[in-house]
Short mmCIF file of C-alpha atoms in Angstrom, two decimals:
data_model
loop_
_atom_site.label_atom_id
_atom_site.label_comp_id
_atom_site.label_asym_id
_atom_site.label_seq_id
_atom_site.Cartn_x
_atom_site.Cartn_y
_atom_site.Cartn_z
CA MET L 1 0.00 0.00 0.00
CA LEU L 2 2.88 2.32 0.69
CA THR L 3 4.16 1.85 -2.83
CA SER L 4 0.79 2.64 -4.36
CA GLY L 5 0.83 5.76 -2.25
CA THR L 6 4.13 6.63 -3.85
CA ILE L 7 2.62 6.18 -7.29
CA LEU L 8 -0.25 8.45 -6.31
CA LEU L 9 2.13 11.15 -5.18
CA ALA L 10 4.46 10.61 -8.12
CA GLY L 11 1.89 12.47 -10.18
CA SER L 12 0.43 10.15 -12.76
CA LEU L 13 -2.99 10.96 -11.25
CA LEU L 14 -2.41 14.67 -11.40
CA SER L 15 -0.36 14.81 -14.58
CA PRO L 16 -1.80 17.18 -17.18
CA ASN L 17 -2.87 15.77 -20.50
CA PRO L 18 -3.52 18.49 -23.09
CA GLY L 19 -5.08 16.00 -25.48
CA LEU L 20 -7.71 14.99 -22.97
CA ILE L 21 -8.39 18.62 -22.07
CA PHE L 22 -8.86 19.41 -25.74
CA TRP L 23 -11.16 16.47 -26.34
CA THR L 24 -13.17 17.20 -23.20
CA ALA L 25 -13.67 20.80 -24.22
CA VAL L 26 -14.65 19.91 -27.77
CA THR L 27 -16.96 17.08 -26.69
CA PHE L 28 -18.60 19.15 -24.01
CA VAL L 29 -19.22 22.15 -26.24
CA ILE L 30 -20.67 19.96 -28.99
CA VAL L 31 -22.89 18.15 -26.52
CA LEU L 32 -23.97 21.48 -25.07
CA ILE L 33 -24.91 22.84 -28.48
CA ILE L 34 -26.72 19.66 -29.58
CA LEU L 35 -28.61 19.28 -26.32
CA LYS L 36 -29.58 22.93 -26.39
CA LYS L 37 -31.07 22.40 -29.85
CA ILE L 38 -32.77 19.08 -29.29
CA ALA L 39 -33.62 19.04 -25.61
CA TRP L 40 -33.31 22.12 -23.44
CA GLY L 41 -35.16 24.38 -25.85
CA PRO L 42 -38.31 22.27 -26.17
CA ILE L 43 -38.24 20.98 -22.60
CA ILE L 44 -37.79 24.36 -20.95
CA SER L 45 -40.33 26.04 -23.18
CA ALA L 46 -42.79 23.20 -22.48
CA LEU L 47 -42.17 23.58 -18.76
CA ASP L 48 -42.59 27.35 -18.96
CA GLU L 49 -45.78 26.92 -20.93
CA ARG L 50 -47.10 24.43 -18.43
CA GLU L 51 -46.22 26.69 -15.54
CA LYS L 52 -48.00 29.56 -17.20
CA GLY L 53 -50.95 27.29 -17.95
CA ILE L 54 -51.17 26.18 -14.35
CA GLN L 55 -50.87 29.76 -13.13
CA SER L 56 -53.59 30.95 -15.47
CA SER L 57 -55.78 28.01 -14.46
CA ILE L 58 -55.34 28.94 -10.82
CA ASP L 59 -56.08 32.56 -11.63
CA ARG L 60 -59.15 31.58 -13.56
CA ALA L 61 -60.34 29.31 -10.78
CA HIS L 62 -59.94 32.15 -8.28
CA GLN L 63 -61.76 34.50 -10.58
CA ALA L 64 -64.58 32.00 -11.06
CA LYS L 65 -64.79 31.50 -7.33
CA ASP L 66 -65.00 35.25 -6.74
CA GLU L 67 -67.64 35.54 -9.40
CA ALA L 68 -69.62 32.67 -7.96
CA GLU L 69 -69.43 34.22 -4.53
CA ALA L 70 -70.63 37.55 -5.88
CA ILE L 71 -73.51 35.84 -7.66
CA LEU L 72 -74.39 33.91 -4.53
CA LYS L 73 -74.37 37.08 -2.51
CA LYS L 74 -76.57 38.78 -5.07
CA ASN L 75 -78.92 35.83 -5.11
CA ARG L 76 -79.18 35.87 -1.36
CA GLU L 77 -79.92 39.57 -1.42
CA THR L 78 -82.55 39.11 -4.09
CA LEU L 79 -84.09 36.27 -2.16
CA ALA L 80 -84.18 38.34 1.02
CA LYS L 81 -85.72 41.19 -0.91
CA ALA L 82 -88.29 38.90 -2.46
CA ASP L 83 -89.11 37.50 0.96
CA ALA L 84 -89.60 40.95 2.36
CA GLU L 85 -91.70 41.91 -0.63
CA ALA L 86 -93.89 38.84 -0.22
CA ASP L 87 -94.28 39.58 3.48
CA ARG L 88 -95.24 43.13 2.74
CA ILE L 89 -97.74 42.11 0.09
CA ILE L 90 -99.34 39.56 2.39
CA ARG L 91 -99.51 42.06 5.19
CA GLU L 92 -101.01 44.68 2.91
CA GLY L 93 -103.50 42.15 1.57
CA LYS L 94 -104.51 41.21 5.07
CA ASP L 95 -104.85 44.86 6.08
CA TYR L 96 -106.90 45.59 3.01
CA ALA L 97 -109.11 42.61 3.59
CA ASP L 98 -109.61 43.63 7.21
CA ARG L 99 -110.43 47.13 6.21
CA LEU L 100 -112.73 45.94 3.47
CA ARG L 101 -114.53 43.59 5.82
CA ALA L 102 -114.91 46.33 8.41
CA ASP L 103 -116.17 48.71 5.76
CA ILE L 104 -118.63 46.21 4.40
CA SER L 105 -119.99 45.30 7.77
CA ASP L 106 -120.20 48.96 8.78
CA LYS L 107 -122.02 49.77 5.60
CA ALA L 108 -124.35 46.83 6.05
CA GLN L 109 -125.10 47.85 9.57
CA ALA L 110 -125.75 51.41 8.50
CA GLU L 111 -127.97 50.16 5.69
CA ALA L 112 -129.83 47.90 8.03
CA LYS L 113 -130.31 50.72 10.47
CA LYS L 114 -131.50 52.95 7.71
CA MET L 115 -133.87 50.31 6.47
CA ILE L 116 -135.17 49.74 9.95
CA SER L 117 -135.73 53.40 10.51
CA ASN L 118 -137.36 53.71 7.10
CA ALA L 119 -139.59 50.82 7.93
CA LYS L 120 -140.43 52.37 11.26
CA ASP L 121 -141.30 55.64 9.57
CA GLU L 122 -143.46 53.88 7.06
CA ILE L 123 -145.16 51.89 9.76
CA GLU L 124 -145.80 55.09 11.62
CA GLN L 125 -147.18 56.74 8.53
CA GLU L 126 -149.32 53.71 7.74
CA LYS L 127 -150.48 53.62 11.27
CA ARG L 128 -151.41 57.29 11.15
CA ARG L 129 -153.13 56.83 7.85
CA ALA L 130 -154.96 53.82 9.21
CA LEU L 131 -155.96 55.82 12.26
CA ASP L 132 -157.24 58.63 10.07
CA VAL L 133 -159.22 56.15 8.02
CA LEU L 134 -160.45 54.54 11.21
CA ARG L 135 -161.35 57.89 12.62
CA ASN L 136 -163.37 58.76 9.52
CA GLU L 137 -164.97 55.34 9.61
CA VAL L 138 -165.72 55.69 13.27
CA ALA L 139 -167.11 59.15 12.63
CA ASP L 140 -169.27 57.72 9.86
CA LEU L 141 -170.37 54.88 12.11
CA ALA L 142 -171.04 57.24 14.86
CA VAL L 143 -173.00 59.48 12.53
CA ARG L 144 -174.93 56.51 11.25
CA GLY L 145 -175.57 55.26 14.76
CA ALA L 146 -176.60 58.65 15.81
CA GLU L 147 -178.91 58.77 12.86
CA LYS L 148 -180.45 55.54 13.92
CA ILE L 149 -180.74 56.65 17.52
CA ILE L 150 -182.05 59.98 16.49
CA LYS L 151 -184.46 58.32 14.17
CA SER L 152 -185.65 56.05 16.96
CA THR L 153 -185.68 58.47 19.89
CA LEU L 154 -185.33 61.91 18.53
CA ASP L 155 -184.53 63.24 21.89
CA ALA L 156 -182.20 65.82 20.53
CA ASP L 157 -180.57 67.12 23.64
CA LEU L 158 -180.00 63.85 25.23
CA GLN L 159 -178.67 62.39 22.11
CA LYS L 160 -176.36 65.25 21.53
CA LYS L 161 -174.91 64.76 24.95
CA ILE L 162 -174.41 61.08 24.31
CA VAL L 163 -172.67 61.73 20.99
CA ASP L 164 -170.43 64.28 22.52
CA SER L 165 -169.43 62.04 25.37
CA MET L 166 -168.82 59.26 22.93
CA ILE L 167 -166.51 61.40 20.81
CA GLN L 168 -164.80 62.49 23.97
CA ASP L 169 -164.30 58.91 24.89
CA LEU L 170 -162.79 58.05 21.54
CA SER L 171 -160.34 60.88 21.57
CA THR L 172 -159.13 60.04 25.07
CA LYS L 173 -158.78 56.40 24.19
CA ARG L 174 -156.73 57.29 21.16
CA ASN L 175 -154.35 59.30 23.07
CA MET Z 1 -32.68 -39.76 18.78
CA LYS Z 2 -29.87 -38.32 20.86
CA ARG Z 3 -27.39 -40.41 18.96
CA VAL Z 4 -28.66 -39.19 15.59
CA LYS Z 5 -28.30 -35.58 16.75
CA ALA Z 6 -24.81 -36.23 17.98
CA ILE Z 7 -23.85 -37.79 14.67
CA LYS Z 8 -25.29 -34.82 12.81
CA ALA Z 9 -23.30 -32.41 14.96
CA MET Z 10 -20.19 -34.48 14.40
CA ALA Z 11 -20.73 -34.42 10.65
CA ILE Z 12 -21.18 -30.65 10.56
CA PHE Z 13 -18.08 -30.17 12.67
CA ARG Z 14 -16.02 -32.41 10.42
CA VAL Z 15 -17.19 -30.68 7.26
CA THR Z 16 -16.37 -27.24 8.62
CA ALA Z 17 -13.05 -28.49 9.92
CA LEU Z 18 -12.31 -29.67 6.42
CA ILE Z 19 -13.57 -26.62 4.55
CA VAL Z 20 -12.19 -23.77 6.64
CA PRO Z 21 -8.52 -24.65 6.26
CA ILE Z 22 -9.07 -25.16 2.56
CA LEU Z 23 -10.68 -21.78 2.24
CA PHE Z 24 -7.85 -20.19 4.19
CA SER Z 25 -5.03 -21.89 2.38
CA PHE Z 26 -6.38 -22.74 -1.02
CA ASN Z 27 -4.44 -20.02 -2.76
CA SER Z 28 -1.22 -20.71 -0.93
CA LEU Z 29 -1.63 -24.40 -1.64
CA VAL Z 30 -1.94 -23.63 -5.32
CA PHE Z 31 1.02 -21.30 -5.14
CA ALA Z 32 3.00 -23.91 -3.31
CA ALA Z 33 1.98 -26.57 -5.80
CA ASN Z 34 3.45 -24.88 -8.85
CA PRO Z 35 6.54 -22.92 -8.08
CA GLU Z 36 6.79 -21.70 -11.66
CA MET Z 37 4.13 -19.11 -10.77
CA GLN Z 38 6.63 -17.37 -8.56
CA GLU Z 39 8.93 -17.03 -11.51
CA VAL Z 40 6.22 -16.07 -13.97
CA GLN Z 41 5.25 -13.01 -11.99
CA PRO Z 42 8.59 -11.25 -11.99
CA ALA Z 43 8.62 -12.01 -15.70
CA ALA Z 44 5.27 -10.29 -16.04
CA ALA Z 45 6.65 -7.37 -14.08
CA SER Z 46 9.56 -7.12 -16.44
CA VAL Z 47 7.16 -7.17 -19.40
CA GLU Z 48 5.38 -4.27 -17.81
CA ALA Z 49 8.67 -2.54 -17.38
CA VAL Z 50 9.27 -2.87 -21.09
CA HIS Z 51 5.88 -1.30 -21.74
CA GLY Z 52 6.96 1.59 -19.59
CA GLU Z 53 3.95 1.50 -17.33
CA ALA Z 54 4.10 2.57 -13.68
CA HIS Z 55 7.49 2.51 -12.02
CA PRO Z 56 9.48 -0.54 -12.96
CA VAL Z 57 12.50 0.34 -10.87
CA ALA Z 58 10.47 0.75 -7.71
CA ALA Z 59 8.56 -2.42 -8.47
CA THR Z 60 11.61 -4.60 -8.94
CA GLU Z 61 13.25 -3.06 -5.92
CA ALA Z 62 10.25 -3.81 -3.75
CA GLU Z 63 10.17 -7.36 -5.01
CA THR Z 64 13.81 -8.05 -4.35
CA ALA Z 65 13.56 -6.48 -0.92
CA HIS Z 66 10.81 -8.81 0.29
CA GLY Z 67 9.53 -11.39 -2.08
CA ASP Z 68 6.07 -11.59 -0.54
CA ALA Z 69 5.39 -7.90 -1.13
CA HIS Z 70 5.11 -8.28 -4.87
CA GLY Z 71 1.36 -9.07 -4.58
CA GLU Z 72 0.85 -5.75 -2.86
CA GLU Z 73 2.82 -3.93 -5.47
CA LYS Z 74 0.86 -5.62 -8.19
CA ALA Z 75 -2.41 -4.58 -6.55
CA GLY Z 76 -1.28 -0.97 -6.53
CA ASP Z 77 -0.33 -1.20 -10.16
CA VAL Z 78 -3.64 -2.76 -11.14
CA ILE Z 79 -5.59 -0.18 -9.19
CA MET Z 80 -3.70 2.68 -10.81
CA HIS Z 81 -4.09 1.02 -14.17
CA HIS Z 82 -7.85 1.05 -13.64
CA ILE Z 83 -7.97 4.62 -12.46
CA LEU Z 84 -5.56 6.17 -14.93
CA ASP Z 85 -6.15 7.01 -18.52
CA ASN Z 86 -4.53 4.91 -21.23
CA ASN Z 87 -4.75 4.00 -24.85
CA VAL Z 88 -6.37 0.63 -24.42
CA ILE Z 89 -9.95 -0.34 -23.78
CA ALA Z 90 -9.78 -3.77 -22.22
CA PHE Z 91 -12.68 -6.19 -22.35
CA GLU Z 92 -10.96 -8.53 -19.95
CA PRO Z 93 -11.68 -12.07 -21.10
CA PHE Z 94 -12.43 -11.17 -24.71
CA GLY Z 95 -9.46 -9.03 -25.62
CA GLU Z 96 -8.81 -5.34 -25.95
CA ILE Z 97 -9.01 -2.48 -28.38
CA GLU Z 98 -5.94 -0.39 -29.10
CA LEU Z 99 -6.89 3.25 -29.55
CA PRO Z 100 -5.17 5.37 -32.19
CA LYS Z 101 -2.43 7.76 -31.22
CA ILE Z 102 -2.84 11.16 -32.81
CA VAL Z 103 -0.18 13.84 -32.57
CA ILE Z 104 -0.89 17.15 -34.26
CA GLY Z 105 1.66 19.96 -34.19
CA GLY Z 106 3.47 18.51 -31.23
CA PHE Z 107 0.31 18.12 -29.21
CA ASP Z 108 -0.71 14.65 -28.18
CA LEU Z 109 -4.36 14.49 -29.20
CA SER Z 110 -4.67 10.74 -28.79
CA ILE Z 111 -8.06 9.20 -28.37
CA THR Z 112 -7.69 7.68 -24.93
CA LYS Z 113 -9.98 5.50 -22.83
CA HIS Z 114 -11.45 8.54 -21.12
CA VAL Z 115 -12.09 10.29 -24.40
CA VAL Z 116 -14.00 7.24 -25.55
CA MET Z 117 -15.97 7.31 -22.31
CA LEU Z 118 -16.74 11.00 -22.87
CA TRP Z 119 -18.01 10.18 -26.33
CA THR Z 120 -20.07 7.29 -25.01
CA VAL Z 121 -21.59 9.64 -22.46
CA SER Z 122 -22.30 12.19 -25.18
CA ALA Z 123 -23.92 9.58 -27.39
CA ILE Z 124 -26.12 8.31 -24.56
CA LEU Z 125 -27.05 11.85 -23.53
CA ILE Z 126 -27.91 12.91 -27.04
CA ALA Z 127 -29.93 9.75 -27.69
CA LEU Z 128 -31.77 10.08 -24.39
CA PHE Z 129 -32.61 13.73 -24.81
CA ALA Z 130 -33.43 13.39 -28.48
CA VAL Z 131 -36.22 11.05 -27.40
CA ALA Z 132 -37.30 13.24 -24.48
CA GLY Z 133 -37.04 16.46 -26.49
CA GLY Z 134 -39.07 14.93 -29.30
CA LYS Z 135 -41.77 14.00 -26.82
CA TYR Z 136 -41.88 17.53 -25.47
CA ARG Z 137 -42.04 18.96 -28.96
CA LYS Z 138 -45.13 16.88 -29.64
CA MET Z 139 -46.70 17.48 -26.26
CA THR Z 140 -49.28 20.16 -25.60
CA ALA Z 141 -49.32 22.09 -22.36
CA ARG Z 142 -52.37 20.18 -21.18
CA GLU Z 143 -50.67 16.79 -21.42
CA ALA Z 144 -48.78 15.19 -18.56
CA PRO Z 145 -45.31 13.82 -19.40
CA LYS Z 146 -44.91 10.06 -19.42
CA GLY Z 147 -42.08 7.55 -19.23
CA ILE Z 148 -38.62 8.82 -20.06
CA ALA Z 149 -39.77 12.41 -20.45
CA ASN Z 150 -41.30 12.32 -16.98
CA ALA Z 151 -38.18 10.79 -15.41
CA LEU Z 152 -35.89 13.36 -17.00
CA GLU Z 153 -38.29 16.18 -16.27
CA ALA Z 154 -37.91 15.61 -12.54
CA LEU Z 155 -34.14 16.14 -12.83
CA VAL Z 156 -34.45 19.02 -15.29
CA GLN Z 157 -37.02 20.71 -13.10
CA PHE Z 158 -34.79 20.20 -10.05
CA ILE Z 159 -31.79 21.80 -11.76
CA ARG Z 160 -33.94 24.55 -13.17
CA LEU Z 161 -35.74 25.59 -10.01
CA ASP Z 162 -33.74 24.41 -7.01
CA VAL Z 163 -30.29 24.94 -8.49
CA ALA Z 164 -30.41 27.62 -11.18
CA LYS Z 165 -33.34 29.77 -10.11
CA ALA Z 166 -32.60 29.53 -6.40
CA ASN Z 167 -28.93 30.49 -6.73
CA ILE Z 168 -28.75 32.79 -9.74
CA GLY Z 169 -32.11 34.45 -9.40
CA LYS Z 170 -33.14 36.82 -12.16
CA GLY Z 171 -31.77 35.98 -15.59
CA TYR Z 172 -31.03 32.37 -14.70
CA GLU Z 173 -32.36 31.19 -18.07
CA LYS Z 174 -29.13 32.17 -19.84
CA TYR Z 175 -27.07 29.78 -17.72
CA LEU Z 176 -29.65 27.03 -17.64
CA ASP Z 177 -28.38 25.30 -20.79
CA TYR Z 178 -24.88 25.07 -19.37
CA LEU Z 179 -25.98 23.93 -15.92
CA LEU Z 180 -28.29 21.24 -17.27
CA THR Z 181 -25.66 19.96 -19.68
CA VAL Z 182 -22.92 19.91 -17.08
CA PHE Z 183 -25.15 18.13 -14.59
CA PHE Z 184 -26.20 15.34 -16.92
CA PHE Z 185 -22.73 15.09 -18.44
CA ILE Z 186 -21.02 14.65 -15.07
CA LEU Z 187 -23.77 12.40 -13.76
CA LEU Z 188 -23.49 10.05 -16.69
CA CYS Z 189 -19.68 10.10 -16.59
CA ASN Z 190 -19.84 9.18 -12.90
CA LEU Z 191 -22.36 6.42 -13.48
CA LEU Z 192 -20.51 4.93 -16.46
CA GLY Z 193 -17.51 4.48 -14.19
CA LEU Z 194 -19.59 2.05 -12.16
CA VAL Z 195 -20.50 -0.07 -15.16
CA PRO Z 196 -18.33 -3.08 -16.07
CA TYR Z 197 -15.67 -2.16 -18.66
CA GLY Z 198 -16.48 1.48 -18.06
CA ALA Z 199 -14.06 4.11 -16.86
CA THR Z 200 -14.71 7.24 -14.86
CA ALA Z 201 -13.83 10.15 -17.07
CA THR Z 202 -14.66 12.52 -14.21
CA GLY Z 203 -12.01 10.69 -12.17
CA ASN Z 204 -9.46 12.30 -14.43
CA ILE Z 205 -8.30 15.70 -13.32
CA ASN Z 206 -7.98 16.95 -16.90
CA VAL Z 207 -11.68 16.40 -17.53
CA THR Z 208 -12.81 18.04 -14.30
CA LEU Z 209 -10.39 20.89 -14.87
CA THR Z 210 -11.89 21.55 -18.29
CA LEU Z 211 -15.42 21.51 -16.93
CA ALA Z 212 -14.43 23.79 -14.06
CA THR Z 213 -12.80 26.13 -16.57
CA PHE Z 214 -16.13 26.49 -18.35
CA THR Z 215 -17.70 27.44 -15.04
CA PHE Z 216 -14.84 29.87 -14.42
CA PHE Z 217 -15.35 31.61 -17.76
CA LEU Z 218 -19.10 31.76 -17.27
CA THR Z 219 -18.61 33.20 -13.79
CA GLN Z 220 -16.27 35.89 -15.09
CA ALA Z 221 -18.62 36.65 -17.95
CA ALA Z 222 -21.52 36.96 -15.52
CA ALA Z 223 -19.48 39.28 -13.28
CA LEU Z 224 -18.39 41.43 -16.25
CA LYS Z 225 -21.96 41.62 -17.51
CA ALA Z 226 -23.40 42.50 -14.12
CA HIS Z 227 -20.83 45.08 -13.03
CA GLY Z 228 -19.14 46.22 -16.25
CA ILE Z 229 -15.37 46.36 -16.71
CA LYS Z 230 -15.06 49.17 -14.19
CA GLY Z 231 -17.04 47.36 -11.55
CA TYR Z 232 -15.19 44.15 -12.27
CA LEU Z 233 -11.83 45.83 -11.76
CA ALA Z 234 -13.12 47.65 -8.69
CA HIS Z 235 -14.18 44.31 -7.28
CA LEU Z 236 -10.61 43.09 -7.68
CA THR Z 237 -9.46 45.81 -5.27
CA GLY Z 238 -11.91 44.55 -2.68
CA GLY Z 239 -13.23 48.08 -2.18
CA THR Z 240 -10.27 49.01 0.01
CA HIS Z 241 -8.00 52.04 0.20
CA PRO Z 242 -5.55 52.35 -2.75
CA ALA Z 243 -2.65 51.82 -0.38
CA LEU Z 244 -3.83 48.30 0.23
CA TRP Z 245 -4.26 47.47 -3.43
CA ILE Z 246 -0.83 45.95 -3.68
CA ILE Z 247 -1.99 43.28 -1.26
CA MET Z 248 -5.65 43.09 -2.20
CA ILE Z 249 -5.30 42.70 -5.95
CA PRO Z 250 -3.12 39.57 -5.80
CA ILE Z 251 -5.35 38.06 -3.14
CA GLU Z 252 -8.54 38.73 -5.07
CA PHE Z 253 -6.87 37.54 -8.25
CA ILE Z 254 -5.92 34.26 -6.61
CA GLY Z 255 -9.42 34.13 -5.15
CA LEU Z 256 -10.84 34.08 -8.66
CA PHE Z 257 -9.07 30.83 -9.34
CA THR Z 258 -9.68 29.05 -6.06
CA LYS Z 259 -13.32 28.39 -6.90
CA PRO Z 260 -12.76 26.46 -10.14
CA VAL Z 261 -9.76 24.69 -8.63
CA ALA Z 262 -11.94 23.59 -5.73
CA LEU Z 263 -14.54 22.33 -8.20
CA THR Z 264 -11.85 20.46 -10.13
CA ILE Z 265 -10.28 18.75 -7.14
CA ARG Z 266 -13.59 17.94 -5.45
CA LEU Z 267 -15.08 16.06 -8.36
CA PHE Z 268 -11.84 14.36 -9.38
CA ALA Z 269 -10.94 13.29 -5.85
CA ASN Z 270 -14.40 12.02 -5.04
CA MET Z 271 -14.67 9.89 -8.13
CA THR Z 272 -11.11 8.59 -7.88
CA ALA Z 273 -11.29 7.87 -4.17
CA GLY Z 274 -14.42 5.76 -4.46
CA HIS Z 275 -12.87 3.61 -7.15
CA ILE Z 276 -9.62 3.20 -5.27
CA VAL Z 277 -11.55 2.12 -2.18
CA ILE Z 278 -13.59 -0.45 -4.12
CA LEU Z 279 -10.52 -1.86 -5.87
CA SER Z 280 -8.51 -1.89 -2.65
CA LEU Z 281 -11.23 -3.81 -0.85
CA ILE Z 282 -11.25 -6.37 -3.63
CA PHE Z 283 -7.47 -6.62 -3.67
CA ILE Z 284 -7.32 -7.24 0.07
CA SER Z 285 -8.54 -10.76 -0.61
CA PHE Z 286 -5.91 -11.22 -3.32
CA ILE Z 287 -3.15 -9.87 -1.13
CA LEU Z 288 -4.14 -12.04 1.83
CA LYS Z 289 -4.84 -14.95 -0.58
CA SER Z 290 -7.92 -15.99 1.34
CA TYR Z 291 -11.47 -16.79 0.29
CA ILE Z 292 -12.70 -16.08 3.80
CA VAL Z 293 -11.57 -12.50 3.54
CA ALA Z 294 -13.18 -12.28 0.13
CA VAL Z 295 -16.53 -13.59 1.37
CA VAL Z 296 -16.58 -11.80 4.71
CA MET Z 297 -14.96 -8.53 3.81
CA SER Z 298 -14.10 -7.72 0.22
CA VAL Z 299 -17.38 -8.50 -1.49
CA PRO Z 300 -19.84 -7.10 1.07
CA PHE Z 301 -17.77 -4.02 1.72
CA SER Z 302 -17.16 -3.30 -1.93
CA ILE Z 303 -20.88 -3.73 -2.59
CA PHE Z 304 -21.54 -1.23 0.15
CA ILE Z 305 -19.00 1.20 -1.28
CA TYR Z 306 -20.44 0.61 -4.74
CA LEU Z 307 -23.89 1.65 -3.52
CA LEU Z 308 -22.31 4.62 -1.81
CA GLU Z 309 -20.62 5.45 -5.11
CA LEU Z 310 -23.99 5.41 -6.86
CA PHE Z 311 -25.14 8.02 -4.39
CA VAL Z 312 -21.89 9.96 -4.72
CA ALA Z 313 -22.27 9.96 -8.50
CA PHE Z 314 -25.53 11.89 -8.14
CA LEU Z 315 -24.26 13.96 -5.26
CA GLN Z 316 -21.10 15.13 -7.00
CA ALA Z 317 -22.92 15.95 -10.21
CA PHE Z 318 -25.38 17.95 -8.14
CA ILE Z 319 -22.64 19.69 -6.13
CA PHE Z 320 -20.69 20.67 -9.22
CA THR Z 321 -23.82 22.13 -10.82
CA MET Z 322 -24.96 23.69 -7.58
CA LEU Z 323 -21.63 25.40 -6.93
CA SER Z 324 -21.38 26.55 -10.55
CA ALA Z 325 -24.81 28.14 -10.17
CA LEU Z 326 -23.82 29.62 -6.82
CA PHE Z 327 -20.61 31.13 -8.23
CA ILE Z 328 -22.46 32.58 -11.18
CA GLY Z 329 -25.12 33.91 -8.83
CA LEU Z 330 -22.53 35.48 -6.55
CA ALA Z 331 -20.67 37.01 -9.49
CA SER Z 332 -23.79 38.56 -10.97
CA ALA Z 333 -25.36 39.66 -7.67
CA HIS Z 334 -26.03 43.37 -7.60
CA GLU Z 335 -24.60 44.59 -4.34
CA GLY Z 336 -27.01 42.32 -2.51
CA HIS Z 337 -24.22 39.86 -1.68
CA ASP Z 338 -25.27 39.06 1.85
CA GLU Z 339 -28.92 38.92 1.00
CA HIS Z 340 -28.25 36.49 -1.79
CA GLU Z 341 -26.06 34.25 0.29
CA ALA Z 342 -28.66 34.22 3.04
CA GLY Z 343 -31.27 33.24 0.47
CA ALA Z 344 -29.06 30.45 -0.85
CA ALA Z 345 -28.35 29.24 2.67
CA THR Z 346 -32.00 29.01 3.61
CA HIS Z 347 -32.60 26.96 0.54
CA HIS Z 348 -30.25 24.18 1.63
#
């Protein structure tokens, strides 16, 4: 092992070889140029393109999400508004119906009252008319009775007194 | 029944008593049986000496000094032979391929084993990414990647986001090509060293030095671009009083080079060390000439180190890329040095 150490130090490992340096340089540069043409160009551009594609996809997804959220928010607002509107309409309808019912019943009551009072008036009038007729009839009857009495008795004074008292009686009874 | 049990125990004892000494001494028995082997090996050493590999003088000296030490010496040679670069690709039992020697204008531009490994790596990388790149070309942004494209995408995405973007920050795209290439290049070089008949090109300091030099140039370019020539030169003075410039400028100048040198040594040493440890563990059983050692120690331990090496292959590729990105990020940081470093620290 010591001797191999000597060989190592003797420099064959570290000895320069211009031919190898030349060939390495030439080979490497040619490989670099060829690989740049056939591989790195397309691969790197494909990777760049994919990166950009992914980025734009992410951006688009975010945008879509934002849009969706905005639409959702709008929908919720519209829904809330519609709910409120429906509530309002129902309430208004109820109020209107209540008012209408109250109105109708008020009117009906008023009408009924009016009709009742009208009927009362008419009844009163009819009654008065009937009384008038009755009074005339009674007067006629009385006159005819008196005639008969007079015809039978002809006691003028007495009869007159009787008639008078009879009339008196009638009028008091009426009142 | 007791007798049967006793006989069984006896039999087991006898078998082990027979096998263990054989296991311990099998090699030495063989060596003892044919003494020609002892003579063949110095002959082999002399053949090597003719080839000019390693250090023939030291080897022969060590052998003459104590005859038993030649196994050790041989192990060292074999290990170094595996680690070092050479002109032969050996497919052990089938033969070997001699690589051409090219010398142009006094420079030795031979195609060596490591150059072949670099080309193998390049071919695999290009094939792999041609398939993956083709898939991405056909794919729309809405499709998920599958199979090979998906597997590579995980690594590419890791380098892109956790290494490049996290350390360089704004304008990281310009350095992304380099960082990705260097990561996969080093990773595959590291991994190919763990494959049979493969060699670790990144275990050669020349390769790592070249790669680190690319990082160095990129770092300087990033610094020049971010601060301009004036700012770059001002940075070299460390922002101190002109009287101190005579000290500061050399220090800062050396500081420029420490980073790539650190990158070079780190990758090279890590890859080399792992291989030396694996080979040494295997050679322990050869040196001690014992199957017991092989079964109990060499094989399990080298398997353990091999698995560790698999991890290190990824780790070192990551660290090289990571530090390259960090250096570029530091060089191009606009005044916000501390902030940037804090950001990088929280990331890891």
